Coordinates of C-alpha atoms and ligand atoms in Angstrom, one line a residue:
M1 CA 23.0 -15.3 21.8
S2 CA 25.2 -12.4 22.4
A3 CA 23.6 -9.7 20.3
M4 CA 20.0 -10.0 21.5
P5 CA 18.4 -6.5 21.5
H6 CA 17.7 -4.8 24.8
H7 CA 15.0 -2.8 23.2
E8 CA 12.2 -3.7 20.9
I9 CA 12.7 -3.1 17.2
P10 CA 9.2 -2.6 15.9
L11 CA 8.0 -3.6 12.4
S12 CA 7.3 0.0 11.5
K13 CA 7.1 3.4 13.1
P14 CA 6.0 6.7 11.7
D15 CA 8.5 9.5 11.1
I16 CA 7.0 12.5 13.0
S17 CA 9.0 15.7 13.7
D18 CA 8.4 19.1 15.3
H19 CA 7.1 20.3 12.0
E20 CA 4.1 17.8 12.2
E21 CA 3.4 18.8 15.8
E22 CA 3.4 22.5 15.0
L23 CA 1.1 22.2 12.0
V24 CA -1.4 19.9 13.8
L25 CA -1.5 22.2 16.8
R26 CA -2.0 25.3 14.7
T27 CA -4.8 23.5 12.9
L28 CA -6.4 22.4 16.2
R29 CA -6.3 26.1 17.4
S30 CA -7.8 27.3 14.1
D31 CA -11.3 26.0 15.0
R32 CA -11.5 24.7 11.4
L33 CA -11.5 20.9 11.9
S34 CA -13.2 19.7 8.7
I35 CA -13.5 20.8 5.1
G36 CA -10.8 23.5 5.3
P37 CA -7.5 24.7 3.9
M38 CA -5.3 21.9 5.1
V39 CA -7.1 19.3 2.9
D40 CA -6.7 21.6 0.0
R41 CA -3.0 22.1 0.7
F42 CA -2.4 18.4 1.2
E43 CA -4.2 17.6 -2.1
S44 CA -2.1 20.2 -4.0
L45 CA 1.1 18.9 -2.6
V46 CA 0.3 15.3 -3.6
A47 CA -1.0 16.2 -7.0
E48 CA 2.1 18.3 -7.7
R49 CA 4.4 15.5 -6.6
V50 CA 2.7 12.8 -8.7
G51 CA 2.3 15.2 -11.7
V52 CA -1.5 14.9 -12.1
K53 CA -4.3 17.4 -12.3
H54 CA -6.4 16.3 -9.3
A55 CA -5.9 14.8 -5.9
V56 CA -8.9 14.0 -3.7
A57 CA -8.2 13.3 0.0
C58 CA -10.3 10.8 1.8
S59 CA -10.6 8.9 5.0
S60 CA -8.5 5.8 4.0
G61 CA -6.9 4.1 1.1
T62 CA -9.8 1.7 1.1
A63 CA -12.3 4.6 0.8
G64 CA -10.3 6.0 -2.1
L65 CA -10.3 2.8 -4.0
H66 CA -14.0 2.3 -3.3
M67 CA -14.9 5.7 -4.7
T68 CA -12.6 5.3 -7.7
L69 CA -14.4 2.1 -8.7
L70 CA -17.8 3.7 -8.2
A71 CA -16.8 6.9 -10.1
L72 CA -15.8 4.6 -13.0
G73 CA -19.3 3.1 -12.9
I74 CA -18.2 -0.4 -11.8
G75 CA -21.0 -2.4 -10.2
P76 CA -22.9 -5.7 -10.1
G77 CA -22.2 -8.1 -13.0
D78 CA -18.8 -6.5 -13.7
E79 CA -15.4 -8.1 -13.4
V80 CA -12.2 -6.5 -12.2
V81 CA -8.9 -8.3 -12.8
T82 CA -6.6 -8.1 -9.8
T83 CA -3.9 -9.8 -7.8
P84 CA -4.4 -12.2 -4.9
F85 CA -1.1 -11.2 -3.4
S86 CA -2.0 -7.9 -1.7
F87 CA -3.5 -6.4 1.4
I88 CA -7.2 -7.6 1.4
A89 CA -8.6 -4.1 0.9
S90 CA -7.6 -4.1 -2.8
S91 CA -10.0 -6.9 -3.4
N92 CA -12.7 -6.0 -0.9
V93 CA -13.4 -2.7 -2.6
I94 CA -14.4 -4.6 -5.8
L95 CA -16.9 -6.6 -3.7
Y96 CA -18.3 -3.4 -2.1
T97 CA -19.5 -2.3 -5.6
G98 CA -21.1 -5.7 -6.3
A99 CA -18.5 -6.5 -9.0
I100 CA -16.3 -9.7 -8.9
P101 CA -12.6 -9.7 -8.4
V102 CA -11.0 -12.0 -11.0
F103 CA -7.6 -13.0 -9.6
V104 CA -4.5 -13.9 -11.6
D105 CA -1.3 -15.4 -10.5
I106 CA 1.8 -13.3 -9.9
C107 CA 5.3 -13.0 -11.3
P108 CA 7.7 -14.6 -8.8
K109 CA 10.3 -11.9 -9.2
S110 CA 8.2 -8.7 -8.9
L111 CA 5.5 -10.3 -6.8
N112 CA 3.0 -8.3 -8.9
A113 CA 0.2 -9.7 -11.1
D114 CA 1.7 -11.5 -14.2
P115 CA 0.9 -9.2 -17.2
A116 CA 0.3 -12.2 -19.6
Q117 CA -2.2 -13.7 -17.2
I118 CA -4.0 -10.3 -16.8
E119 CA -4.4 -10.1 -20.5
A120 CA -5.7 -13.7 -20.6
A121 CA -8.2 -13.0 -17.9
I122 CA -9.9 -10.1 -19.7
T123 CA -13.4 -10.9 -20.9
D124 CA -16.2 -8.7 -22.2
K125 CA -17.4 -8.4 -18.5
T126 CA -14.0 -6.9 -17.5
K127 CA -14.5 -3.3 -16.6
A128 CA -11.1 -2.5 -15.1
I129 CA -7.7 -3.8 -14.1
L130 CA -6.9 -3.1 -10.4
A131 CA -3.1 -3.4 -10.1
V132 CA -1.1 -3.3 -6.9
E133 CA 2.5 -2.4 -6.3
A134 CA 3.2 -5.2 -3.9
F135 CA 5.6 -3.9 -1.2
G136 CA 5.9 -0.8 -3.3
N137 CA 7.5 -2.4 -6.3
P138 CA 6.2 -0.7 -9.5
E139 CA 7.4 -3.4 -12.0
H140 CA 4.9 -4.0 -14.9
M141 CA 2.9 -0.8 -14.2
D142 CA 3.8 0.5 -17.7
T143 CA 2.8 -2.9 -19.2
Y144 CA -0.5 -3.0 -17.4
A145 CA -1.2 0.5 -18.7
R146 CA -0.6 -0.7 -22.3
I147 CA -2.9 -3.8 -21.8
A148 CA -5.6 -1.6 -20.3
A149 CA -5.4 0.9 -23.2
K150 CA -5.5 -2.0 -25.8
H151 CA -8.7 -3.4 -24.3
E152 CA -10.1 0.1 -23.7
I153 CA -10.6 -0.4 -20.0
P154 CA -9.3 1.7 -17.1
L155 CA -6.2 0.8 -15.1
I156 CA -6.7 1.6 -11.4
E157 CA -3.4 1.8 -9.5
D158 CA -3.5 0.7 -5.9
C159 CA -0.3 2.6 -5.1
C160 CA -1.0 2.6 -1.4
E161 CA 2.5 1.2 -0.8
A162 CA 4.4 3.3 -3.4
L163 CA 4.3 7.0 -2.7
G164 CA 7.4 8.6 -4.1
T165 CA 8.5 5.5 -6.1
T166 CA 9.2 6.0 -9.8
L167 CA 9.5 3.5 -12.7
G168 CA 11.4 4.8 -15.7
G169 CA 11.2 8.3 -14.2
K170 CA 7.4 8.1 -13.9
Q171 CA 5.7 8.6 -10.6
C172 CA 3.6 5.8 -9.1
G173 CA 0.0 6.9 -9.1
S174 CA 0.3 8.3 -12.6
F175 CA 0.2 5.1 -14.6
G176 CA -3.5 4.5 -14.6
R177 CA -6.8 6.4 -15.0
A178 CA -6.5 6.9 -11.3
G179 CA -4.1 6.0 -8.5
V180 CA -4.9 5.7 -4.8
F181 CA -2.5 6.3 -1.9
G182 CA -3.0 5.2 1.7
F183 CA -1.7 7.0 4.8
Y184 CA -2.0 4.4 7.5
P185 CA 0.9 4.7 10.0
N186 CA 3.1 2.0 8.4
K187 CA 3.1 3.8 5.0
Q188 CA 5.9 6.1 3.7
I189 CA 3.9 9.1 5.1
T190 CA 0.9 9.0 7.5
T191 CA -2.1 11.0 8.4
G192 CA -3.1 8.5 11.1
E193 CA -5.8 7.2 8.8
G194 CA -6.3 8.6 5.3
G195 CA -6.1 8.1 1.6
M196 CA -5.8 10.1 -1.6
I197 CA -7.1 9.6 -5.2
V198 CA -4.9 11.0 -7.9
T199 CA -6.1 11.4 -11.5
D200 CA -6.1 13.6 -14.6
D201 CA -9.8 12.8 -15.1
D202 CA -11.9 15.8 -14.3
R203 CA -15.1 13.8 -14.0
L204 CA -13.7 11.1 -11.9
A205 CA -12.2 13.7 -9.5
D206 CA -15.5 15.6 -9.2
T207 CA -17.5 12.4 -8.7
A208 CA -15.1 11.3 -5.9
R209 CA -15.4 14.8 -4.2
S210 CA -19.1 14.4 -4.2
L211 CA -19.0 10.7 -3.1
R212 CA -16.8 11.5 -0.1
N213 CA -19.1 14.2 1.0
H214 CA -22.5 12.5 1.3
G215 CA -23.2 13.0 -2.4
R216 CA -23.3 16.7 -2.3
A217 CA -22.8 18.8 -5.4
V218 CA -19.3 19.9 -6.1
Q219 CA -18.7 23.6 -6.8
G220 CA -15.4 24.5 -8.2
R221 CA -12.2 22.8 -7.3
G222 CA -13.0 20.8 -4.2
A223 CA -15.1 23.5 -2.6
V224 CA -18.5 22.4 -1.4
S225 CA -21.2 24.9 -0.4
Q226 CA -21.6 25.0 3.4
G227 CA -25.3 25.6 3.9
S228 CA -24.7 28.9 5.5
T229 CA -23.5 30.4 2.2
G230 CA -25.0 28.4 -0.7
G231 CA -28.0 26.8 0.9
S232 CA -27.2 23.4 -0.7
W233 CA -25.6 21.7 2.3
L234 CA -28.6 19.4 2.6
H235 CA -28.9 18.8 -1.2
H236 CA -27.6 15.3 -2.2
E237 CA -27.2 14.4 -5.8
R238 CA -26.1 10.8 -5.5
L239 CA -25.8 8.1 -2.8
G240 CA -22.6 9.3 -1.1
F241 CA -20.6 8.5 2.0
N242 CA -18.7 10.3 4.7
Y243 CA -15.2 9.5 3.4
R244 CA -13.8 12.9 4.2
M245 CA -10.3 13.5 5.7
P246 CA -10.3 15.6 8.9
E247 CA -8.3 18.8 8.9
L248 CA -6.0 17.5 11.7
S249 CA -5.1 14.5 9.6
A250 CA -4.5 16.7 6.5
A251 CA -2.3 19.0 8.6
L252 CA -0.2 15.9 9.5
G253 CA -0.2 15.0 5.8
V254 CA 1.0 18.5 4.7
A255 CA 3.9 18.4 7.2
Q256 CA 4.8 14.9 6.0
M257 CA 4.6 15.9 2.3
E258 CA 6.9 18.9 3.0
R259 CA 9.4 16.4 4.5
L260 CA 8.8 13.6 1.9
D261 CA 12.2 13.7 0.2
Q262 CA 13.9 13.6 3.6
I263 CA 11.7 10.7 4.7
I264 CA 12.4 8.8 1.5
A265 CA 16.1 9.4 1.8
S266 CA 16.0 8.0 5.3
R267 CA 14.1 4.9 4.2
R268 CA 16.5 4.4 1.3
A269 CA 19.4 4.5 3.7
V270 CA 17.8 1.8 5.8
A271 CA 17.2 -0.4 2.7
E272 CA 20.8 0.1 1.7
M273 CA 21.9 -1.1 5.1
Y274 CA 19.8 -4.2 4.8
I275 CA 21.1 -4.9 1.3
E276 CA 24.7 -4.6 2.4
R277 CA 24.1 -6.6 5.6
M278 CA 22.2 -9.3 3.8
A279 CA 24.8 -9.9 1.2
G280 CA 26.3 -13.0 2.8
V281 CA 23.1 -14.5 4.2
T282 CA 22.2 -17.8 2.5
D283 CA 18.7 -19.2 1.9
L284 CA 17.1 -15.8 1.4
V285 CA 15.6 -14.1 -1.7
L286 CA 15.9 -10.3 -1.4
P287 CA 13.7 -7.7 -3.1
S288 CA 14.9 -7.1 -6.6
P289 CA 13.5 -3.9 -8.1
T290 CA 14.4 -3.3 -11.8
D291 CA 17.3 -0.9 -12.7
D292 CA 14.9 1.8 -13.8
T293 CA 13.1 1.8 -10.5
F294 CA 13.6 4.4 -7.8
M295 CA 12.1 2.8 -4.6
S296 CA 10.7 4.9 -1.8
W297 CA 10.6 1.6 0.2
F298 CA 7.4 0.7 2.0
V299 CA 8.7 -2.4 3.8
Y300 CA 11.6 -4.7 3.6
V301 CA 10.2 -8.2 2.9
V302 CA 12.6 -11.1 2.3
R303 CA 11.7 -14.6 1.3
L304 CA 13.1 -18.0 2.3
S305 CA 14.3 -20.0 -0.6
T306 CA 12.2 -22.9 -2.0
G307 CA 12.3 -25.9 0.3
Y308 CA 11.4 -24.0 3.4
T309 CA 7.8 -24.7 4.6
R310 CA 5.2 -22.3 5.9
E311 CA 5.6 -23.9 9.3
E312 CA 9.3 -23.1 9.3
R313 CA 8.7 -19.6 8.2
D314 CA 6.0 -19.1 10.9
R315 CA 8.5 -20.4 13.5
I316 CA 11.1 -18.0 12.3
I317 CA 8.6 -15.1 12.6
Q318 CA 7.7 -16.2 16.1
G319 CA 11.4 -16.5 17.0
L320 CA 12.1 -13.0 15.8
R321 CA 9.2 -11.6 17.8
M322 CA 10.3 -13.5 20.9
H323 CA 13.6 -11.7 20.6
D324 CA 11.8 -8.3 20.3
V325 CA 12.3 -8.0 16.6
G326 CA 9.1 -7.2 14.7
S327 CA 8.2 -9.5 11.9
S328 CA 5.0 -10.4 10.0
D329 CA 3.8 -12.8 7.2
Y330 CA 3.1 -10.2 4.5
F331 CA 0.9 -11.2 2.6
P332 CA -1.3 -14.1 3.2
C333 CA -3.1 -14.7 -0.2
I334 CA -6.5 -13.0 -0.4
H335 CA -8.2 -15.9 -2.1
L336 CA -7.3 -18.1 0.9
Q337 CA -8.7 -15.7 3.5
P338 CA -11.6 -17.5 5.3
F339 CA -14.2 -15.0 3.9
Y340 CA -13.1 -15.5 0.3
Q341 CA -12.8 -19.3 0.6
N342 CA -16.3 -19.5 2.1
A343 CA -17.9 -17.0 -0.3
F344 CA -16.2 -18.1 -3.5
G345 CA -15.0 -21.6 -2.9
F346 CA -11.3 -20.9 -3.5
H347 CA -9.0 -23.6 -2.6
Q348 CA -5.3 -24.2 -2.1
G349 CA -3.6 -24.5 -5.5
A350 CA -5.7 -21.9 -7.3
F351 CA -2.7 -19.5 -7.7
P352 CA 0.4 -21.6 -7.0
I353 CA 3.0 -19.0 -7.4
A354 CA 1.3 -16.5 -5.1
E355 CA 0.7 -19.3 -2.6
S356 CA 4.3 -20.6 -2.7
V357 CA 5.7 -17.1 -2.3
S358 CA 3.2 -16.2 0.4
A359 CA 4.2 -19.2 2.5
R360 CA 7.9 -18.1 2.5
T361 CA 7.8 -14.3 2.8
L362 CA 8.5 -12.3 6.0
A363 CA 8.6 -8.6 6.7
L364 CA 11.4 -7.3 8.8
P365 CA 11.5 -4.1 10.9
F366 CA 11.6 -1.1 8.5
F367 CA 11.3 2.6 9.4
S368 CA 13.2 5.8 8.9
G369 CA 15.8 6.3 11.6
M370 CA 16.6 2.6 12.0
T371 CA 20.3 2.4 12.9
K372 CA 23.0 0.2 11.5
R373 CA 23.0 -1.6 14.9
D374 CA 19.2 -2.2 14.6
V375 CA 19.7 -3.7 11.2
D376 CA 22.6 -5.8 12.4
I377 CA 20.5 -7.1 15.3
V378 CA 17.6 -7.9 13.0
V379 CA 19.7 -9.8 10.5
Q380 CA 21.8 -11.6 13.1
T381 CA 18.6 -12.8 14.9
L382 CA 17.1 -13.9 11.5
E383 CA 20.3 -15.9 10.8
V384 CA 20.1 -17.6 14.1
M385 CA 16.4 -18.5 13.5
I386 CA 17.1 -19.8 10.0
S387 CA 20.0 -22.0 11.2
R388 CA 17.8 -23.3 14.1
E389 CA 15.3 -24.5 11.5
N390 CA 18.1 -26.2 9.6
L391 CA 19.5 -27.9 12.7
S392 CA 16.1 -29.2 13.7
R393 CA 15.5 -30.6 10.2
R394 CA 18.7 -32.6 10.3
A395 CA 18.0 -33.8 13.8
Ligands
PLP401 C1 -2.5 0.2 3.0 C2 -3.1 -0.4 1.8 C3 -4.4 -0.1 1.4 C4 -5.3 0.9 2.1 O1 -5.4 0.7 3.5 P1 -6.2 1.7 4.4 O2 -5.9 1.1 5.8 O3 -7.6 1.6 4.0 O4 -5.7 3.1 4.3 C5 -4.9 -0.7 0.2 N1 -4.1 -1.5 -0.5 C6 -2.9 -1.8 -0.2 C7 -2.1 -2.7 -1.1 C8 -2.3 -1.3 1.0 O5 -1.1 -1.7 1.4

C-alpha cells in the first residue's frame, strides 16, 4: 500500500495551546490548589455558554451524574430509563444509587434511545429519564424533555459528548432538569479529569455543591466555609464525597473554554474533511445529524452496512491499528458487558437494534488539527481494510 502513514494517527488528542500552559502555571504558582477562583471562573464560563443559572464543577463526568441522581432523591427501588448504547458510566451511576437502569432500544439513525420506547418503559417506579447524546448527537432531546414533562419526572442529560452542540438553537445541557459534561482528554475540551453539572434548579445545584465537598454546608454561591473563617469546615450535613475539581484542572478548563469556539471550528473542519472524503466510499453509514443540529463533534464514528459481521468489523479495526491508524469499537452495548450480564441476566437479543449497530460501528481518528492528509490516510486505509474483507469473503 503506497499511502501508509509514517506517523501514528491517534484516535484522539487534546487541543492544548500556550494559553492553557500559562493559566495552569499561574495557578500552580498561586499556592491555591483547591477550592479557589479557577473553579468559580470555569463554572461561570460553562453556565454562561449553556445559558443556565448554575454550573457545578466536579472530579469527573461520572461523579457529576452520580451527584445529580442523588440530588434528585433517586435511590433503592427506583427505576431510571436509559440507553444501552453508551459509555458504561451513564448506567453505572444509576446502580451507585441503588436504583435500577431500565434499558430501551435505540433509533438506528440517531443511535439515541427511541422516544416511543422510553415512553412505553415508564412505570410508577420510574423516577427519571437519563438520556445520552451518543457520539454527541442531540437528536430527540426535545422529545425526551416533552415525555419527561408529561410524566412529571426529571430528564437528566448525559451531555458528556456534546459540549457546544445545539439542537434547534438550544444548547446541549439545557434540555433537562440537569445536564452533565465530562472533560476526559478525548472530549471537546479537557481538564485531564473532570466534569460539570449544569442546571437552573437552585436546590439541585446547592445539594451537588455539598455532595462534592464531603457533605459540608454551602454558603452562598459555591463558597464553602474554610474552617479558619467560619468554623464549620468539619461540619457535615449529609453523606458526601470528595468529588471536587482541583484548581489546576479548572485552570485548564478556563483556558479551554476561552478557546471553545476556536476548538469547535477546528473539529468541524475535520468533520467536513471526513464527510467530503467519505462521499464515494461504499458499504459505510456516516453520521447523519438533523438539519437543525449544530455539531461540535465528539468523535467520528462510521458504521459498516448491514451484512458485515462483528468479526469483520473487529478485523478492520485491527487492520487500521496495525497501520498506525487509531480506531475503536465505540460502543459495546452496556447490557452485554460481563458485569451487567452476570448481575442482571441480560442476553444477546435483548436490544436488537443497539446490538446490531454496536457490532458494526468503528471510531476513526478525530482531533482538532488533523490535516487533510491525515484524513486521506485514514480513509484510504479503511477502504483497503474493507475491500480485504470483501475479497476474503469471496475466496
Ligand atoms: C465521557 C463520558 C462520561 C463521563 O466520563 P468520565 O470519564 O467519568 O468523565 C459519561 N457518559 C458518557 C456518555 C461519556 O462519553
